[in-house]
Coordinates of C-alpha atoms and ligand atoms in Angstrom, one line a residue:
X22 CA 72.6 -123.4 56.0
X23 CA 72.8 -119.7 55.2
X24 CA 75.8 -118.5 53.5
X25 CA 76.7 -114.6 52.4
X26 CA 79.5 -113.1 50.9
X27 CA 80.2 -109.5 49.8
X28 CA 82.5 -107.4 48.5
X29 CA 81.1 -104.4 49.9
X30 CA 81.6 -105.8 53.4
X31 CA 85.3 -106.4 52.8
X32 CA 85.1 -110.2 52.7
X33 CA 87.9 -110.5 51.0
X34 CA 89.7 -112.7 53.3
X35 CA 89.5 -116.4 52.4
X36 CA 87.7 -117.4 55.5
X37 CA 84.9 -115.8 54.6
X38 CA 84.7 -117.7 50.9
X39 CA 81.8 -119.8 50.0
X40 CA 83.8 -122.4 50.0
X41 CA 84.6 -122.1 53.8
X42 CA 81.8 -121.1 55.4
X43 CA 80.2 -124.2 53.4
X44 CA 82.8 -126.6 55.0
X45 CA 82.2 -125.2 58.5
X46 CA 78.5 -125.4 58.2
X47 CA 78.6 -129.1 57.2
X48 CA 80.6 -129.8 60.0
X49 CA 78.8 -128.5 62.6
X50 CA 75.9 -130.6 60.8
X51 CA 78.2 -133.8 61.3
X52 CA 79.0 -132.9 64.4
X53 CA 76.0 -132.3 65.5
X54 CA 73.8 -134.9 64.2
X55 CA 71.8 -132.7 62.4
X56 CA 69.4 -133.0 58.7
X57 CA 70.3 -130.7 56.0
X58 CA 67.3 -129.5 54.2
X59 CA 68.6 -127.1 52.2
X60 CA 71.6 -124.4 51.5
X61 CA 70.8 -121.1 50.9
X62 CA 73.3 -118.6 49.2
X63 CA 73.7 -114.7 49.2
X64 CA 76.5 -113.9 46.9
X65 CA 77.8 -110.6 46.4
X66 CA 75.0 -109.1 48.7
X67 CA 75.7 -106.3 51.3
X68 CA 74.9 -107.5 54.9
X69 CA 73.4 -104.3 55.6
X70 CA 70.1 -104.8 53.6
X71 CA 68.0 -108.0 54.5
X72 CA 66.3 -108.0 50.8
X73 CA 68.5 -110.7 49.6
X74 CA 67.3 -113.3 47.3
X75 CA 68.6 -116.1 49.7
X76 CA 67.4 -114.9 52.7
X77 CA 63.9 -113.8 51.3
X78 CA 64.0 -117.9 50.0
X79 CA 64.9 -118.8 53.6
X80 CA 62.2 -116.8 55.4
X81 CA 60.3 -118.3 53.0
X82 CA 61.0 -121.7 53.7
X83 CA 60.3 -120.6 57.9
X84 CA 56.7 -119.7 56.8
X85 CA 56.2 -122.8 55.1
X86 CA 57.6 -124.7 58.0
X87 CA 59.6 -126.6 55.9
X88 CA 62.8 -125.9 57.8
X89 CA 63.0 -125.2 61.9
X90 CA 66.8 -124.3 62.2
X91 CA 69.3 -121.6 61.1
X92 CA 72.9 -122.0 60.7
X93 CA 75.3 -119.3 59.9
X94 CA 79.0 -119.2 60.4
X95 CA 78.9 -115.8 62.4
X96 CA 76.4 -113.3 63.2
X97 CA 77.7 -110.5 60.4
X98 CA 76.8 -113.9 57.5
X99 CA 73.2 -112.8 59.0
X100 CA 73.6 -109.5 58.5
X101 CA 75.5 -105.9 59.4
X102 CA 72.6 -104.3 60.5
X103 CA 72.6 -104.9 64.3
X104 CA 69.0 -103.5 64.6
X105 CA 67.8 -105.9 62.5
X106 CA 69.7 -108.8 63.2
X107 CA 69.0 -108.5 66.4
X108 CA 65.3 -108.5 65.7
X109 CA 65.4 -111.3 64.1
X110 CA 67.1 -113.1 66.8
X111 CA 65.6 -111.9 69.3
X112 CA 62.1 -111.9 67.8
X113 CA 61.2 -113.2 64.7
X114 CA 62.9 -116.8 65.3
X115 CA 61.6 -117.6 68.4
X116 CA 58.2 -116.7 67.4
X117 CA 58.4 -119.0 64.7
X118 CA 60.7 -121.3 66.6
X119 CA 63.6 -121.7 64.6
X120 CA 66.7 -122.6 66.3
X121 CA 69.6 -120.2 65.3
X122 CA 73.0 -120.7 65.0
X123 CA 76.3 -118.0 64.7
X124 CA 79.2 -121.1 65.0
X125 CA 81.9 -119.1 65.4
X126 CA 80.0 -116.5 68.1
X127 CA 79.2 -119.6 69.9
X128 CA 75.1 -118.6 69.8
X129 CA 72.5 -121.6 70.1
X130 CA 69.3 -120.2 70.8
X131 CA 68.2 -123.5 71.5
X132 CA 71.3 -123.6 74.0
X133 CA 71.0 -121.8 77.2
X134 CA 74.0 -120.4 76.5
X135 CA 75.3 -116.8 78.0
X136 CA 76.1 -115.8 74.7
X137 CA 72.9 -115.9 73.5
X138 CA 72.3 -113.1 75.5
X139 CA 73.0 -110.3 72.7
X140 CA 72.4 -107.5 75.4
X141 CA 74.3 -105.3 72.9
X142 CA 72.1 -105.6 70.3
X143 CA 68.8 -105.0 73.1
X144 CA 70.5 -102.1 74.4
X145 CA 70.9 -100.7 70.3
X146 CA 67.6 -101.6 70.2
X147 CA 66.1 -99.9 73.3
X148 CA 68.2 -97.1 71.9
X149 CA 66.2 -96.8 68.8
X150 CA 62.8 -97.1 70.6
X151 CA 63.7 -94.1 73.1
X152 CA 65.0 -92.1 69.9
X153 CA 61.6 -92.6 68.3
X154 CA 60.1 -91.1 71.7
X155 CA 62.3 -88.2 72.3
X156 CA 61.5 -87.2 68.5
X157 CA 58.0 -87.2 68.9
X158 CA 58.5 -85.3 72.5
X159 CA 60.8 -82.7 70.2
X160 CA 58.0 -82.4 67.5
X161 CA 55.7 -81.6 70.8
X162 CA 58.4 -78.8 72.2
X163 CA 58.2 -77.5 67.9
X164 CA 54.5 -77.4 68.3
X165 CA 54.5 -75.2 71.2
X166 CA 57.0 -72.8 69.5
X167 CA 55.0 -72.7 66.5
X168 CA 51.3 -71.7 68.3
X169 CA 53.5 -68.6 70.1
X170 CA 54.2 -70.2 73.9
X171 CA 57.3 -68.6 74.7
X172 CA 59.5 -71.8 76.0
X173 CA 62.7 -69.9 76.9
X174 CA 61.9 -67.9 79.9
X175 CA 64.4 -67.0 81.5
X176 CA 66.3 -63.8 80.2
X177 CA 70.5 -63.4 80.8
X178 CA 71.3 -61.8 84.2
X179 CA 71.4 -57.7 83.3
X180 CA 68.4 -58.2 81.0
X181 CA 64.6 -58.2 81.7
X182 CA 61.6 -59.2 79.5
X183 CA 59.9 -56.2 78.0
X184 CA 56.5 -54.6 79.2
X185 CA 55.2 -54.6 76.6
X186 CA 57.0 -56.3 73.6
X187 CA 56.8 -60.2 73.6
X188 CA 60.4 -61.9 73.4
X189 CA 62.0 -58.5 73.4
X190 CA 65.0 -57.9 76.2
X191 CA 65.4 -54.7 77.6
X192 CA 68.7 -53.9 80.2
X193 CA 67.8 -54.7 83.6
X194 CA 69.3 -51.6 85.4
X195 CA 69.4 -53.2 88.7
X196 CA 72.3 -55.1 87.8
X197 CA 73.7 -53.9 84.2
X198 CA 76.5 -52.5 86.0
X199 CA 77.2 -56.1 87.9
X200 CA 77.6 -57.6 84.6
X201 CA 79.9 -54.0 83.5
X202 CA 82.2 -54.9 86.0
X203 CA 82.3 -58.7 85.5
X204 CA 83.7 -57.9 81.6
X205 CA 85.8 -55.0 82.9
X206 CA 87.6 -57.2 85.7
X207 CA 88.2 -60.0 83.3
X208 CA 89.3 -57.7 80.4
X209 CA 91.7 -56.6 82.9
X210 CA 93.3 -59.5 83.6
X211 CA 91.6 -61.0 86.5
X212 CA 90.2 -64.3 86.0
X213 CA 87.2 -65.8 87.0
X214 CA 88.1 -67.0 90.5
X215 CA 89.2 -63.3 91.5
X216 CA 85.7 -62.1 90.0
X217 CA 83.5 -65.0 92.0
X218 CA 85.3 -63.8 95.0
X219 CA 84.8 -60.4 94.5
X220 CA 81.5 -60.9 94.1
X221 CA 80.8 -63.3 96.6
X222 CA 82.7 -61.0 99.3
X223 CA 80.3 -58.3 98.1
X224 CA 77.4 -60.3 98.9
X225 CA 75.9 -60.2 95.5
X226 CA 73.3 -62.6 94.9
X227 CA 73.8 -64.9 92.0
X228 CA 72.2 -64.6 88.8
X229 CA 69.3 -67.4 90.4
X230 CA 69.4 -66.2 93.4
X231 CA 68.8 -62.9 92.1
X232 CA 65.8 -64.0 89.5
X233 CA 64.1 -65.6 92.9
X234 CA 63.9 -63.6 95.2
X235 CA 64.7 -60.3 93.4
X236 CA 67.6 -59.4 95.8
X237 CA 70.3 -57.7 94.4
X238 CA 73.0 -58.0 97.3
X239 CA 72.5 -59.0 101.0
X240 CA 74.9 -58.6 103.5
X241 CA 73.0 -62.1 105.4
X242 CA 73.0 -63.9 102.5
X243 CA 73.8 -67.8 102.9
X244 CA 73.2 -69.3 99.6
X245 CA 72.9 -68.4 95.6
X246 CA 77.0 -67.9 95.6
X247 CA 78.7 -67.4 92.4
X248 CA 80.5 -70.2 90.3
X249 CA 83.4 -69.7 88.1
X250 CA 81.1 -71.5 85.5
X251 CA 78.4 -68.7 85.4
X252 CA 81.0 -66.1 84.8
X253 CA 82.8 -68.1 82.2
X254 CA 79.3 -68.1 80.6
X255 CA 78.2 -64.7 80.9
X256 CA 81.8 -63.6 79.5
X257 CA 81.1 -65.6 75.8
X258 CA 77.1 -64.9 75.9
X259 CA 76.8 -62.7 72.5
X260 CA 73.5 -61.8 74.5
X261 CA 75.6 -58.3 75.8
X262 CA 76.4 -57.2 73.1
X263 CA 72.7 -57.0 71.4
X264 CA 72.8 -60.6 69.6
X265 CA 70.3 -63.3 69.6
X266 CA 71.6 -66.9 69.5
X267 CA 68.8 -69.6 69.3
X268 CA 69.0 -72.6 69.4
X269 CA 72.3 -72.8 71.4
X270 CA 71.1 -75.7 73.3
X271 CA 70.2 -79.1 72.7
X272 CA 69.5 -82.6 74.6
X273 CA 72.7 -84.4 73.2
X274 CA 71.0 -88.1 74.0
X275 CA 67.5 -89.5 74.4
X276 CA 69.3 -91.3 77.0
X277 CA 70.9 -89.0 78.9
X278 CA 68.8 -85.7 79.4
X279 CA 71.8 -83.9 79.2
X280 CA 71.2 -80.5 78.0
X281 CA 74.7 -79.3 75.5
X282 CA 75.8 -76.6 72.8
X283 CA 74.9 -77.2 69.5
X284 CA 77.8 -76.1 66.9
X285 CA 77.7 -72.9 66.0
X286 CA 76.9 -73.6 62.6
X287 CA 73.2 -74.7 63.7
X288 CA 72.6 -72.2 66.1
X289 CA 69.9 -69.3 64.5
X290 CA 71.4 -65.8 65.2
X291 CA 70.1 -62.2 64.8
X292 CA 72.3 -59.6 65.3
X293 CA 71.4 -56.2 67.3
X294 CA 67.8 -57.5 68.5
X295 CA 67.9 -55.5 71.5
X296 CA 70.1 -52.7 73.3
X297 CA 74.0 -54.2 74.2
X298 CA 75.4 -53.8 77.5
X299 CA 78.8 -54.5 76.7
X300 CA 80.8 -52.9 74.2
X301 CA 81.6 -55.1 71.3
X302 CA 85.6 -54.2 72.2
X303 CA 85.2 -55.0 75.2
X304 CA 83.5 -58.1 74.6
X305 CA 86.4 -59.0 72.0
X306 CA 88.7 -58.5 74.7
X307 CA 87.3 -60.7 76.6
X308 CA 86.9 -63.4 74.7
X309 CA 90.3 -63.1 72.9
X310 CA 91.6 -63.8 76.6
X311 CA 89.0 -66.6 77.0
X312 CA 90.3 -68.7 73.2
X313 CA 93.9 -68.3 74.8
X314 CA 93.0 -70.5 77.8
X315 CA 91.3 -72.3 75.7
X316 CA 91.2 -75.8 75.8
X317 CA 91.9 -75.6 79.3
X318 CA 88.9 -73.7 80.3
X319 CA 86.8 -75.9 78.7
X320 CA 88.4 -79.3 80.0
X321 CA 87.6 -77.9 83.3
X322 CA 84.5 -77.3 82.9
X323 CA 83.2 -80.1 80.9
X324 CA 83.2 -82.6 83.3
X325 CA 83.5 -86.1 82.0
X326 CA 80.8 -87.4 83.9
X327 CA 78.6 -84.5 84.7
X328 CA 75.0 -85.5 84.2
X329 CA 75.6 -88.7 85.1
X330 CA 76.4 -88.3 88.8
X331 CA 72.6 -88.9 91.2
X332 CA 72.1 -88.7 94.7
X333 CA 71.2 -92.4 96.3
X334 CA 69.5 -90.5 99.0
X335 CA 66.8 -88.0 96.7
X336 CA 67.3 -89.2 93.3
X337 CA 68.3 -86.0 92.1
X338 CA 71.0 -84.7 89.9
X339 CA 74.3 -84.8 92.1
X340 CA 76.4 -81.1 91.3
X341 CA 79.8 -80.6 90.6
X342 CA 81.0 -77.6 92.4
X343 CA 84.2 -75.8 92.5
X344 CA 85.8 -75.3 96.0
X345 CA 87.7 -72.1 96.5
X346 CA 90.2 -72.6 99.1
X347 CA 90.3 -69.4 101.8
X348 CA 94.0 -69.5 100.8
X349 CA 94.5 -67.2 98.3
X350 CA 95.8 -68.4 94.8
X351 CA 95.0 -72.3 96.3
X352 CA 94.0 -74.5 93.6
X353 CA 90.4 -74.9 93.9
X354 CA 89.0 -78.9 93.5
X355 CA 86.0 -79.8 91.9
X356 CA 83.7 -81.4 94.5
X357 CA 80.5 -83.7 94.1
X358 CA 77.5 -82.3 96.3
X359 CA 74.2 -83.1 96.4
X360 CA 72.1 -79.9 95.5
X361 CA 69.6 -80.7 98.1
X362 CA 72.2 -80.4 100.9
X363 CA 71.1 -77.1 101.7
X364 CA 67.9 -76.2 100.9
X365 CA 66.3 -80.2 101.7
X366 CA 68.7 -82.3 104.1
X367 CA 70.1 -84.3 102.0
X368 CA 73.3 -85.4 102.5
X369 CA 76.5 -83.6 101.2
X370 CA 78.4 -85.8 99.9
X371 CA 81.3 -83.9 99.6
X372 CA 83.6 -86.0 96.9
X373 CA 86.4 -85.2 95.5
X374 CA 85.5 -85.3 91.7
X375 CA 89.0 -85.8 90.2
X376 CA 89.2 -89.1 92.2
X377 CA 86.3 -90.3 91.4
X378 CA 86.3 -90.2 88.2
X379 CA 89.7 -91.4 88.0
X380 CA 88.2 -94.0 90.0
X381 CA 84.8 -94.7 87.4
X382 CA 87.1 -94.5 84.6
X383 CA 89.1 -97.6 86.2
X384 CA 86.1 -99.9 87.1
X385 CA 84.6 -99.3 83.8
X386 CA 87.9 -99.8 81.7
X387 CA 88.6 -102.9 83.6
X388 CA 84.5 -104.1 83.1
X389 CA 84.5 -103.3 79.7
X390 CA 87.2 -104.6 77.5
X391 CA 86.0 -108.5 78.6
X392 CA 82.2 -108.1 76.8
X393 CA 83.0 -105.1 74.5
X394 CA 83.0 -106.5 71.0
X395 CA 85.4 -104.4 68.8
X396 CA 82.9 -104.9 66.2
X397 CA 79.9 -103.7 67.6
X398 CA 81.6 -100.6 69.3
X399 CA 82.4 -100.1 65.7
X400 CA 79.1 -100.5 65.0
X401 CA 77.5 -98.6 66.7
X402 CA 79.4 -95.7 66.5
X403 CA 78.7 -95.2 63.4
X404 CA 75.3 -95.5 62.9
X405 CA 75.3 -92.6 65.5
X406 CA 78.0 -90.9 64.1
X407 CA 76.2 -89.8 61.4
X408 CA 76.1 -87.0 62.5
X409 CA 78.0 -85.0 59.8
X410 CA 74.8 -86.4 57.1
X411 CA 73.2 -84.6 60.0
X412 CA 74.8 -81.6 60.1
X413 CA 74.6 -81.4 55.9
X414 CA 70.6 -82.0 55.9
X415 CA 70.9 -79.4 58.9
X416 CA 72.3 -76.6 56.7
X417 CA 70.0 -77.6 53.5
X418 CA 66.6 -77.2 55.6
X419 CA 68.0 -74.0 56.9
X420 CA 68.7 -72.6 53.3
X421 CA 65.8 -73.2 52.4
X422 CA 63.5 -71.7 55.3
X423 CA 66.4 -68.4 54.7
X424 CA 65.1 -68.9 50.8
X425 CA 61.7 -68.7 52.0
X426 CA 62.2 -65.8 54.1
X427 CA 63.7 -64.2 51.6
X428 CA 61.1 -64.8 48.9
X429 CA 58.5 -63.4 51.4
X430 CA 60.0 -60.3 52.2
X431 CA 60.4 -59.5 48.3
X432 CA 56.6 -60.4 48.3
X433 CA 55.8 -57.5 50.9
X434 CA 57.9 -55.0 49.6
X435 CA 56.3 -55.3 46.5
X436 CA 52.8 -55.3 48.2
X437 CA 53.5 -52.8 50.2
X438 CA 54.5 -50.5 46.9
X439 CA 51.6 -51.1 45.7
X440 CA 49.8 -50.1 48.6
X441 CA 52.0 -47.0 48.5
X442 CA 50.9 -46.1 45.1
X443 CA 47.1 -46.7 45.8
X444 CA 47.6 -44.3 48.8
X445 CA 47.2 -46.8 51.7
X446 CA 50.7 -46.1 52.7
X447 CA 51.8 -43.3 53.3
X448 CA 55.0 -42.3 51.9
X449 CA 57.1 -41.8 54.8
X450 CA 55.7 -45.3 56.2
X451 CA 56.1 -46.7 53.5
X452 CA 60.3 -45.9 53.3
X453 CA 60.3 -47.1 57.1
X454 CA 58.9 -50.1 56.6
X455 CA 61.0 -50.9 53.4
X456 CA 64.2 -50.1 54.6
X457 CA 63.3 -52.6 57.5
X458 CA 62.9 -55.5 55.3
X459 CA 65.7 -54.5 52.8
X460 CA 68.0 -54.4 55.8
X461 CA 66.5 -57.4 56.9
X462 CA 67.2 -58.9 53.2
X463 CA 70.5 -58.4 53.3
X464 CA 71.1 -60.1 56.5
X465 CA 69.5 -63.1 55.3
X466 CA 71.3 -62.9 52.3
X467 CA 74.5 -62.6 53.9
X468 CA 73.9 -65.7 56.4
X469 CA 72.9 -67.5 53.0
X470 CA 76.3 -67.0 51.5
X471 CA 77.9 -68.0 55.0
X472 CA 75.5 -71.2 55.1
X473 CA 76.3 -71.9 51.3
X474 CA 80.4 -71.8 52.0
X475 CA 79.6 -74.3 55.2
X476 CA 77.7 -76.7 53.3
X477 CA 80.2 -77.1 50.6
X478 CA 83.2 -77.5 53.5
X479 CA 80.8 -80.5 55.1
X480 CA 80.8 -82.0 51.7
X481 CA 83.8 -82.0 51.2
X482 CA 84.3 -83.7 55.3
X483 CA 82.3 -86.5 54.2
X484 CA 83.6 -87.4 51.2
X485 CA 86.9 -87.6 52.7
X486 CA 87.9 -90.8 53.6
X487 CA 89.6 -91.1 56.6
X488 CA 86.8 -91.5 58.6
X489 CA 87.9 -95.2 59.6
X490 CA 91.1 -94.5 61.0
X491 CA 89.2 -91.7 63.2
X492 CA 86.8 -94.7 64.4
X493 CA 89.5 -96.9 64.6
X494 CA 91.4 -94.3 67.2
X495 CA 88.4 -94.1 69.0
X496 CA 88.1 -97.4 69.7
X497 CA 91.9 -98.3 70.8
X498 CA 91.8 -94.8 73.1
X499 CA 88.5 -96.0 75.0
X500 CA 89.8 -99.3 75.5
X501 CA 93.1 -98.2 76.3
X502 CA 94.5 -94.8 76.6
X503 CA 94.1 -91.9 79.6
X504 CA 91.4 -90.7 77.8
X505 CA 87.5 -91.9 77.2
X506 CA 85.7 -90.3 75.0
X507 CA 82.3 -89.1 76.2
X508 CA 80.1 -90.5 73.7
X509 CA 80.7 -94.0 75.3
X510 CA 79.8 -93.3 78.6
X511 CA 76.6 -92.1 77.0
X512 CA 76.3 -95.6 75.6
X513 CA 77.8 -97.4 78.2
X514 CA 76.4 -95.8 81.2
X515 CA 73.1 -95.0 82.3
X516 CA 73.7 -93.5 85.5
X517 CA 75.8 -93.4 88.6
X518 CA 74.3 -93.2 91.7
X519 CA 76.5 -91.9 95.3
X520 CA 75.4 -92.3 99.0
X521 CA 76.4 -91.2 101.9
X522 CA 78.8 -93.9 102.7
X523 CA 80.4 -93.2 99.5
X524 CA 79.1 -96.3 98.0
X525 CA 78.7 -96.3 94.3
X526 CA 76.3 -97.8 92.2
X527 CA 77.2 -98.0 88.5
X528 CA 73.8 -98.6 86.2
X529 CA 74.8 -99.5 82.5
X530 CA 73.3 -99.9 79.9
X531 CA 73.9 -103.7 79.2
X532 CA 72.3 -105.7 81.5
X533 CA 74.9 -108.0 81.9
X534 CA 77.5 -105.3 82.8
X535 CA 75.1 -104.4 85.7
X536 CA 74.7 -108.2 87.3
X537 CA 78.8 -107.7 87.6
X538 CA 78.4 -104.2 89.4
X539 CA 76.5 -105.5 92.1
X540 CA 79.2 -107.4 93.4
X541 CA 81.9 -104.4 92.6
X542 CA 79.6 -102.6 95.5
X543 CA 82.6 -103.4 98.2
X544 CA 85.8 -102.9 95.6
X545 CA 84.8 -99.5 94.3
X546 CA 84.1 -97.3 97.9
X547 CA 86.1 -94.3 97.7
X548 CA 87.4 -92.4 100.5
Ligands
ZN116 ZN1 70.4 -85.9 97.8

């Protein structure tokens, strides 16, 4: 018998007592014709370590083979920490063959019961081994950066590499003027649909068409059309107006290589690196019309399940496309194509996206709520939601590279001086060079004063304590409400593949949920 109780896990309830979880243990030993050897008690230990004097006396006891069963009233009496619970279920007892027992979770190991199947805890699990893997990929990626291979290649549409100059931009004349008159339509109040048209009537090659095959505009032209989702990103790309933003983009989940924006906060910026096309004014404009459509925009564009969606037919990444009707002013629908259509033969698909995700969103709120576990969501979430701790040791590494930086720039000004006086500089290089650092010192200095007022505001975010109530919300609107928050699906679903007889085949990420999908096959075919 293993028994736990803590305060810091909010046992407060009588239920959880000694007392109780004693009597139901001895029960279940009645009950079940069992031989006590021994009681083993945690009290006033967290759940979420495994260094408890009890348990260490327990593990003990497995080594020894002096015992060959575990009973605990419920999973959480073995612990909080789902990794390692799990591990131990899943791994360390059977190895040393010790029948476990949750009573009230109804797990037997020695039962081949369903429940034993803790898919939950192998999916956290698998989750934690593909983190490790997509970390040591990252550290790759940071090793390439570091010996000087230039991993962002492609520069914004209107811009060119330089000649000569490594990661330097210089205006691409060719088609500076297309992206003039994108910001100059939409600071005059036409949106993006009247500036796709416009430039699709003109036969203007897209910014990848354009990068391909060097075309410009072609009166024959079939493909590389325009999307109101290139303009809407060309209109807030600080890239016009002379800035550098780095590190804009980041793969939100080892599991699905979805590429999205980090905050703004942890992006890396230097201002007036190269020559602006835009005027800053202009660019306001613009984007003072953009924050008023706001949230609107963005729901449009941020497709619930985009990057999940994969053709049945070639495996690859199915797009979401807007349609514009010939009609004029015709609300345009968001359509699901496959993007080898064209250029390969695949199939095109051509389905309606609001449907089916309205469709998804049904199968997988009526799958879910009979195997999701309050408690694990809970779970779960928040070991992932750690992000803010994130976001604070984000802003302390970055203060001290800008610390760094800053120390190094005093050192070479004060070489350099002395280089001046020795004569190896000459004077007027000397005052070039200078005022290029100091100038450069005082940006750095000014970020570090911005950086400085963000970290106190995150400290303050995590040391308020409403964070439950958040999770809590979470929870009730995934299981319930209109709306489901993307960072389930992440967890939930692996991927969604559609074939040409609309058939849809929903992979998640628990096995069990995926034996059920198999026979959904039929029910979820969408017209
Ligand atoms: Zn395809």
């Amino acid at each position: 018998m293993y028994i736990r109780l803590s305060r810091e896990d909010g046992d407060k309830q009588e239920s959880e007592s000694i007392g109780n979880q004693r009597k139901i243990l001895q029960r279940y030993i009645k009950e079940n014709n069992l031989i006590l050897i021994k009681e083993y008690i945690d009290d006033g230990v967290s759940g979420t370590t495994f260094n408890r004097p009890g348990f260490n006396e327990l593990l003990q006891d497995i080594e020894n083979k002096s015992i060959n069963m575990v009973i605990t009233k419920d999973l959480s009496r073995l612990g909080r920490d789902y990794i390692k619970t799990g591990e131990y279920i899943e791994n360390y007892f059977p190895e040393k063959n010790i029948r476990y027992v949750a009573i009230t979770d109804g797990i037997d190991t020695y039962i081949d019961s369903t429940n034993n199947d803790i898919t939950p805890f192998k999916a956290i699990m698998n989750d934690m081994y593909a983190k490790d893997i997509s970390k040591k990929i990252r550290s790759v990626y940071k090793e390439k950066q570091k010996n000087g291979e230039n991993l962002c290649s492609i520069p914004a549409y209107g811009y060119k590499k330089h000649p000569n100059i490594k990661n330097k931009l210089v205006i691409d004349e060719n088609v500076a003027d297309i992206v003039r008159k994108i910001f100059d339509m939409y600071a005059n109040e036409h949106g993006s649909v009247e500036i796709v048209n416009y430039l699709n009537n003109n036969k203007y090659l897209s910014p990848t068409g354009y990068r391909k095959t060097g075309i410009i505009q072609d009166k024959n032209k079939t493909n590389y059309d325009w999307n109101e989702v290139t303009i809407c990103n060309m209109l807030k790309n600080e890239v016009y107006i002379g800035n550098t933003i780095q590190n804009k983009k980041t793969v939100v989940s080892y599991k699905v290589k979805k590429i999205r924006t980090v905050e703004k906060e942890n992006q890396i910026r230097v201002n007036n690196t190269h020559e602006p096309i835009i005027d800053r004014d202009i660019f306001d404009k613009v984007n003072s019309i953009l924050e008023k459509k706001g949230t609107n925009t963005k729901l449009k564009y941020d497709y619930l399940l985009r990057g999940f969606l994969y053709c049945y037919h070639c495996k690859r990444k199915l797009q979401i496309v807007l349609k514009n009707n010939s009609r004029r002013n015709a609300k345009s629908h968001p359509y699901i194509t496959c993007s080898n259509y064209k250029s390969r033969g695949c199939y095109p698909l051509n389905i309606n996206y609001e449907k089916f995700e309205k469709h998804i969103l049904y199968v997988v709120r009526k799958i879910i709520p009979i195997y999701a576990d309050k408690e694990i969501f809970y779970s779960v979430y928040e070991k992932y939601q750690n992000k803010t701790l994130d976001i604070r040791e984000g802003f302390k590494r970055k203060l001290t590279q800008l610390d760094k930086v800053i120390y190094e720039i005093n050192n070479n000004l004060g070489t350099m001086y002395m280089d001046k006086l020795k004569g190896v500089l000459l004077e007027e290089d000397y005052i070039r060079y200078s005022q290029k650092l100091i100038f450069e010192r005082t940006n750095l200095t000014k970020q570090k004063e911005e950086l400085q007022q963000k970290l106190a505001k995150t400290e303050e975010k995590i040391n308020k304590e409403n964070k439950t109530k958040e999770l809590d919300e979470l929870i009730e609107n995934f299981l319930k409400s209109e709306k489901i928050h993307k960072m389930y699906l992440y967890r939930l679903i692996n991927k969604i593949e559609i074939d040409k007889d609309k058939n849809v085949y929903i992979y998640f990420n628990f096995s069990k949920l995926n034996s059920i999908n198999e026979n959904l096959d039929d029910s979820i075919k969408i017209e």
